[in-house]
PDB file of C-alpha atoms in Angstrom:
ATOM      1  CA  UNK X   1      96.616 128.687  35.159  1.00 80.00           C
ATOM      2  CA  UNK X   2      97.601 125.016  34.902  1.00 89.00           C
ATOM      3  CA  UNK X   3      96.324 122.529  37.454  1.00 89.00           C
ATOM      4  CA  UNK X   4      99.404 122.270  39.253  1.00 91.00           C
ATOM      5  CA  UNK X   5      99.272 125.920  40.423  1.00 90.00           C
ATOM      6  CA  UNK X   6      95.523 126.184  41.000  1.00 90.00           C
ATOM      7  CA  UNK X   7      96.296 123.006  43.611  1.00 90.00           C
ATOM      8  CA  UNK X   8      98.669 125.391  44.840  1.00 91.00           C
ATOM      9  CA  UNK X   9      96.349 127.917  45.116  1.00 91.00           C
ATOM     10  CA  UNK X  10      93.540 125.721  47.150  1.00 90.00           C
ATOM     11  CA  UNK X  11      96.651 124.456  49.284  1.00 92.00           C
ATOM     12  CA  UNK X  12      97.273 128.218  50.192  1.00 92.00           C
ATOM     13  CA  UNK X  13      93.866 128.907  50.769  1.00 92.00           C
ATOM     14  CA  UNK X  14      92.962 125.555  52.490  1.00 92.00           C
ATOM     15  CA  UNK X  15      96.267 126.552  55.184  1.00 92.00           C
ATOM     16  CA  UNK X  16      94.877 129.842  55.469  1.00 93.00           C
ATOM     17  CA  UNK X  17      91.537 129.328  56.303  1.00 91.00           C
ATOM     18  CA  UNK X  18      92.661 126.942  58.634  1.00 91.00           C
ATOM     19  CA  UNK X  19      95.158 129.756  60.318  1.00 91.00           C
ATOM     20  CA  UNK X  20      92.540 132.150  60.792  1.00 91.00           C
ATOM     21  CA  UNK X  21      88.830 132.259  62.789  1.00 89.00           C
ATOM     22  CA  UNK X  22      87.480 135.219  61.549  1.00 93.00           C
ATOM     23  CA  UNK X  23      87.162 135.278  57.685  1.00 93.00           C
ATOM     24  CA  UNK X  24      84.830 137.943  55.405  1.00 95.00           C
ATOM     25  CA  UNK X  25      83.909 137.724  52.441  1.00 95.00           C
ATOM     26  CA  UNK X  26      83.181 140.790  50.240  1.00 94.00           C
ATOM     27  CA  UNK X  27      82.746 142.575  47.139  1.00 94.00           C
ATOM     28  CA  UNK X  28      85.176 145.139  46.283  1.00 92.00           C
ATOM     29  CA  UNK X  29      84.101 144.733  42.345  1.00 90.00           C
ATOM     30  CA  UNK X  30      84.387 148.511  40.523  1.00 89.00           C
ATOM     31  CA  UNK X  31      86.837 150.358  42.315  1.00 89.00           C
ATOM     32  CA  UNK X  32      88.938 151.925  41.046  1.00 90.00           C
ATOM     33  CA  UNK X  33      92.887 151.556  41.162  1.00 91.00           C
ATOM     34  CA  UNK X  34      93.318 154.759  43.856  1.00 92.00           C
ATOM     35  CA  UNK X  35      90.090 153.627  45.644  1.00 92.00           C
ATOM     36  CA  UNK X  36      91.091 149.956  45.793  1.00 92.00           C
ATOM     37  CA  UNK X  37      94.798 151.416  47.089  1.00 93.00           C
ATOM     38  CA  UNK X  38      93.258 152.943  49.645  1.00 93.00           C
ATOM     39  CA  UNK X  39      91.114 149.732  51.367  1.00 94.00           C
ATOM     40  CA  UNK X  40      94.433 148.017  50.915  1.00 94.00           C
ATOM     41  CA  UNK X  41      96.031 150.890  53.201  1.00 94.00           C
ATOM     42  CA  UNK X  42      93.111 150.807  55.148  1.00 94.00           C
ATOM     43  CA  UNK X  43      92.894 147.397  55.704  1.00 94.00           C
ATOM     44  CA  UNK X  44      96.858 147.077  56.870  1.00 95.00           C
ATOM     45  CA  UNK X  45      96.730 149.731  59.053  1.00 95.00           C
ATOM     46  CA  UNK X  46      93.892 147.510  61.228  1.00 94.00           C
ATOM     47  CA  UNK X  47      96.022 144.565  60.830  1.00 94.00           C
ATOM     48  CA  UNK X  48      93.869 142.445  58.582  1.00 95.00           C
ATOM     49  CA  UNK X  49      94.493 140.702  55.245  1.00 94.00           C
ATOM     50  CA  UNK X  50      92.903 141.278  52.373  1.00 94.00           C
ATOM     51  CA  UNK X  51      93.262 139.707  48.975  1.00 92.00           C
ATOM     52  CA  UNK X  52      90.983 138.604  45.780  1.00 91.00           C
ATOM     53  CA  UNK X  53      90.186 135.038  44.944  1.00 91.00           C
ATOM     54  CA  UNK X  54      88.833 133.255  42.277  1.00 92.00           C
ATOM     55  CA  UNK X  55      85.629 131.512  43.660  1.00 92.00           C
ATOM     56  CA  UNK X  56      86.378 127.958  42.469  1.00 92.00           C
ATOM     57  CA  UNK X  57      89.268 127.688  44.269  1.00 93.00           C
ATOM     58  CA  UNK X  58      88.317 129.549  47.199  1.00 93.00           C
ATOM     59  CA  UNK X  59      85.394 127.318  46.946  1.00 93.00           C
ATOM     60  CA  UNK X  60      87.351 124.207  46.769  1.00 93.00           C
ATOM     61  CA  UNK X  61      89.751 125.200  49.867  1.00 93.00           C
ATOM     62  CA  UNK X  62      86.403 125.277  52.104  1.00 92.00           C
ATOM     63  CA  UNK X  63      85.454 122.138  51.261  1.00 92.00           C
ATOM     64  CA  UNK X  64      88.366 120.372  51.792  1.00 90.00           C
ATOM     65  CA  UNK X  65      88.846 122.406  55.151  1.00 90.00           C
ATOM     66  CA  UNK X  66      88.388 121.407  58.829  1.00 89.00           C
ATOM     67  CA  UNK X  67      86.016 124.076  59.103  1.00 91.00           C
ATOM     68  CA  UNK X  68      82.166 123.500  58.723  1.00 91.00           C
ATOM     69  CA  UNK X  69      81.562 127.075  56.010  1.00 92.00           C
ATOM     70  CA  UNK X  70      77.561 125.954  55.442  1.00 89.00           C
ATOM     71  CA  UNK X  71      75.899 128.247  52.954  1.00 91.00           C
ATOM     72  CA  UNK X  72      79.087 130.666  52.740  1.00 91.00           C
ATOM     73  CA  UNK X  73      80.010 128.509  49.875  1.00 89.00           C
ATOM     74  CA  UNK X  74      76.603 129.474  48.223  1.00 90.00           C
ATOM     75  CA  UNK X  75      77.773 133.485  48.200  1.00 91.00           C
ATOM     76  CA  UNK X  76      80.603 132.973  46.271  1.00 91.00           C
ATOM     77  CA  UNK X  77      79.483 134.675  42.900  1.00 91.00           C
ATOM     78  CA  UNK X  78      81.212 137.372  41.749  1.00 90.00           C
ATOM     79  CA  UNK X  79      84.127 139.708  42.770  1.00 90.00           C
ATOM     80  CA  UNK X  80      85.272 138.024  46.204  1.00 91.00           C
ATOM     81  CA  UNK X  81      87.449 139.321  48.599  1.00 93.00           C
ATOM     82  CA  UNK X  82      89.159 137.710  51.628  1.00 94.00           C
ATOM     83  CA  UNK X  83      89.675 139.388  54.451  1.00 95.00           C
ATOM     84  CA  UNK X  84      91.532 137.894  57.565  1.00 94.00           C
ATOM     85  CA  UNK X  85      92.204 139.041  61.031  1.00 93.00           C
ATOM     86  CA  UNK X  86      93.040 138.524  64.678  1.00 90.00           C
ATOM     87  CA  UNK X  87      90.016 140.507  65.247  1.00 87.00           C
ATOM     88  CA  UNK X  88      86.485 139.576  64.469  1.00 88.00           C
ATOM     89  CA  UNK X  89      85.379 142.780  64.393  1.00 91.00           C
ATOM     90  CA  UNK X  90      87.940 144.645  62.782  1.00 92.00           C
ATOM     91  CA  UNK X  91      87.038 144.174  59.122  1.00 95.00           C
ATOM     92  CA  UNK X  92      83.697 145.023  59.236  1.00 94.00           C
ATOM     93  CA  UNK X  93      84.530 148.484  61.051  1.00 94.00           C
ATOM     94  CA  UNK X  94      87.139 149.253  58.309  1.00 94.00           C
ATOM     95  CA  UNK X  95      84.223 148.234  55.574  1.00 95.00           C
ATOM     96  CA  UNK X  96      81.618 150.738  57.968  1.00 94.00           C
ATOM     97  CA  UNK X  97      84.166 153.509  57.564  1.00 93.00           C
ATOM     98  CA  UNK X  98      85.211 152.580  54.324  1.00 92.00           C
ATOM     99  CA  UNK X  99      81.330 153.144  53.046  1.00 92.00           C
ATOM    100  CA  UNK X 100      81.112 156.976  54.195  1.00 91.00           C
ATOM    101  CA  UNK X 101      82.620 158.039  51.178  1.00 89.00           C
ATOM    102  CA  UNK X 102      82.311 154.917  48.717  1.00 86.00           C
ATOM    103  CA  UNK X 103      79.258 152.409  48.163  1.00 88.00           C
ATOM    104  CA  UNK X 104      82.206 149.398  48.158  1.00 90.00           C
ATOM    105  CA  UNK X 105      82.886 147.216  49.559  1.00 93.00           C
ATOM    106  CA  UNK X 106      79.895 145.027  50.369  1.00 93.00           C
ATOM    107  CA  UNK X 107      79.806 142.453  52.946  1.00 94.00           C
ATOM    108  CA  UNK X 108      79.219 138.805  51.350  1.00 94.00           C
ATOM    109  CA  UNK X 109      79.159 136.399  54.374  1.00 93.00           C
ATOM    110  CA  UNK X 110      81.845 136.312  57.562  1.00 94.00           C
ATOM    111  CA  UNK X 111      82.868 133.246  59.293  1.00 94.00           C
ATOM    112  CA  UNK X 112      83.475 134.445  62.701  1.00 90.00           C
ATOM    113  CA  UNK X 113      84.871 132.050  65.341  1.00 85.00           C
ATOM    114  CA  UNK X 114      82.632 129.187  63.813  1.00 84.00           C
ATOM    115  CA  UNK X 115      79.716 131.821  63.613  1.00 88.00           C
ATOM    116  CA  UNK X 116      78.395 132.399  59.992  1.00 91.00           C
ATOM    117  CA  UNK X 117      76.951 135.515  58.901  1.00 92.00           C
ATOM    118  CA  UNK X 118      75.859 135.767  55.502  1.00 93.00           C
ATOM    119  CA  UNK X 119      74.326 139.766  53.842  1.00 92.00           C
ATOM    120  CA  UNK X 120      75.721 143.085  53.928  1.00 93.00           C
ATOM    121  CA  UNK X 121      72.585 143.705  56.121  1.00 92.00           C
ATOM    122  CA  UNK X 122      75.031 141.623  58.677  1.00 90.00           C
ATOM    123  CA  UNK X 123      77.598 144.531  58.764  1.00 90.00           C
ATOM    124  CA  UNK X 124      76.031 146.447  61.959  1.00 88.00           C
ATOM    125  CA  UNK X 125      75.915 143.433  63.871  1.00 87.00           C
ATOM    126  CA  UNK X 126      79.329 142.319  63.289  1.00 90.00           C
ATOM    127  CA  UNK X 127      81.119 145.855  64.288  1.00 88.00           C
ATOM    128  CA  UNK X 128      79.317 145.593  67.144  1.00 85.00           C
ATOM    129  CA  UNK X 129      80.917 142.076  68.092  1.00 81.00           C
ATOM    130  CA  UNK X 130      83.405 142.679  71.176  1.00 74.00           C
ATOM    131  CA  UNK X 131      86.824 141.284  70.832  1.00 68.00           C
ATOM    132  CA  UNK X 132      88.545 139.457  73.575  1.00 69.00           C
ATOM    133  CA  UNK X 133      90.645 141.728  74.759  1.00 73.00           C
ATOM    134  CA  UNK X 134      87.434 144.258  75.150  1.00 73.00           C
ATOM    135  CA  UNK X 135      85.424 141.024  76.497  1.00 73.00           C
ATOM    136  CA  UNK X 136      88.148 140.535  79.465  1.00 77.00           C
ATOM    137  CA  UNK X 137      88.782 143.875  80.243  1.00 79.00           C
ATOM    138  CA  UNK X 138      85.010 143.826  81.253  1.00 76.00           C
ATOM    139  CA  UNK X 139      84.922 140.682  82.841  1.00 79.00           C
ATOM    140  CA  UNK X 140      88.341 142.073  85.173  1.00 81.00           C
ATOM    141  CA  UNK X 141      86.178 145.177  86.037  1.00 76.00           C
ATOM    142  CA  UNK X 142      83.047 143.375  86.624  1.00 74.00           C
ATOM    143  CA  UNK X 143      85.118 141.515  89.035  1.00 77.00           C
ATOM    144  CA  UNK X 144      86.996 144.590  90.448  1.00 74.00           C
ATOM    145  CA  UNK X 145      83.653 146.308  91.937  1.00 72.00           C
ATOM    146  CA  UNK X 146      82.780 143.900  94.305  1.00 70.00           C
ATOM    147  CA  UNK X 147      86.618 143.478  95.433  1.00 68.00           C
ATOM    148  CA  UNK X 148      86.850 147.324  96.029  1.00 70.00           C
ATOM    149  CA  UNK X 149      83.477 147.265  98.097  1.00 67.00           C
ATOM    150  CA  UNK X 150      84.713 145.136 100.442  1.00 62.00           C
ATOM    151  CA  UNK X 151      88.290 146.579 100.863  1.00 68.00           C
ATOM    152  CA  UNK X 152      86.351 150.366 101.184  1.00 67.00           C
ATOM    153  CA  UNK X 153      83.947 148.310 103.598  1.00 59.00           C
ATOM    154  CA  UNK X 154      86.496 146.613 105.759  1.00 61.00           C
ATOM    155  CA  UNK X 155      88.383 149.908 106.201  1.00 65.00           C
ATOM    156  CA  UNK X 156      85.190 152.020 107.035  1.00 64.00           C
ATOM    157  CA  UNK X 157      83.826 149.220 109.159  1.00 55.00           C
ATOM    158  CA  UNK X 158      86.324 149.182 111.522  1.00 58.00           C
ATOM    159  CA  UNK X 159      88.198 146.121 110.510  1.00 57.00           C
ATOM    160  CA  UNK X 160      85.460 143.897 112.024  1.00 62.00           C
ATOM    161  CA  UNK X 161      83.276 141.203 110.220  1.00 64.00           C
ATOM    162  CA  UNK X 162      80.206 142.743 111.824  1.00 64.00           C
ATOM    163  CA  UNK X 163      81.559 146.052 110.402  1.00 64.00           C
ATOM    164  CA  UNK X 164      81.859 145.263 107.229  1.00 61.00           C
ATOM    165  CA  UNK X 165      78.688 143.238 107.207  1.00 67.00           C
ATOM    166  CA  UNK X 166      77.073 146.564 108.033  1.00 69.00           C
ATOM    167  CA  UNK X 167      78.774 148.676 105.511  1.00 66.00           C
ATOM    168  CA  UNK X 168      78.058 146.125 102.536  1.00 66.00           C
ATOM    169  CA  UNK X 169      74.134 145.832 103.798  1.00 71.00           C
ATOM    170  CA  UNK X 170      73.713 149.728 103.910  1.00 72.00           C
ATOM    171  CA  UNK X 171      75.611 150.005 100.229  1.00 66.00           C
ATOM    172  CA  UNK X 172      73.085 147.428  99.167  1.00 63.00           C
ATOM    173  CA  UNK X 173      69.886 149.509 100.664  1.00 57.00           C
TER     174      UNK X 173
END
């Protein structure tokens, strides 16, 4: 690879780190061709990214990044794998499921929304990470319940403020 193209290389990188909030890095070193196939599918079908880097370069993209990596740049021996995606916790449910039948792939370190997670032992706490869209579809039902208490109060109460006062006190009790 002549310098030229491995600047080409860290530019790629460098843009895509940039593009993207929640980055993994793991180890997909001694699967085999089907196996390897197969995460690829895997990992398309949940909408992420995934492709192999050589550490320098990968490396060099973090550093000269807008992004603060820390000691992620201190895993990166080995086979390393990038994996990118919309959702922070998609990758590391694919890797879960991917590990019933295979001991691969192996979580290195996962930058997720400026949150750094380094160890495989990581992996449970990441798939349990909620994504936004599960975040505000709580958030608009936490909010619901009170809103429906008062519309069932104000129509059992009679329409009245002392009414509903009433209702809502005797819910509470």
């Amino acid at each position: 690879m002549t310098r030229e193209e491995k600047s080409q290389v860290i530019e790629t990188l460098t843009a895509q780190l940039a593009d993207n909030s929640n980055i993994y890095l793991a180890d997909i070193s001694g699967l085999d061709a089907g196996t390897t196939s197969n995460l690829r599918r895997a990992c398309f079908k949940a909408g992420i990214q995934l492709a192999v880097v050589k550490n320098t370069l990968l490396k060099k993209a973090m550093e000269s990044s807008d992004k603060d990596f820390g000691e992620l740049t201190g895993i990166l021996k080995g086979n390393t794998s990038l994996m990118f995606s919309e959702t922070g916790n998609a990758p590391a449910k694919v890797i879960k499921e991917f590990r019933k039948k295979s001991d691969k792939p192996l979580l290195k370190g996962a930058y997720i929304q400026e949150s750094i997670y380094v160890g495989d032992n990581q992996l449970d706490s990441l798939v349990e990470l909620k994504s936004k869209d599960e975040l505000v579809g709580e958030i608009i039902g936490l909010l619901q319940s009170p809103a429906k208490n008062v519309i069932s109060a104000l129509k059992s109460g009679g329409s009245t403020i002392a009414g509903l006062v009433k209702t809502l006190s005797e819910r509470e009790g």
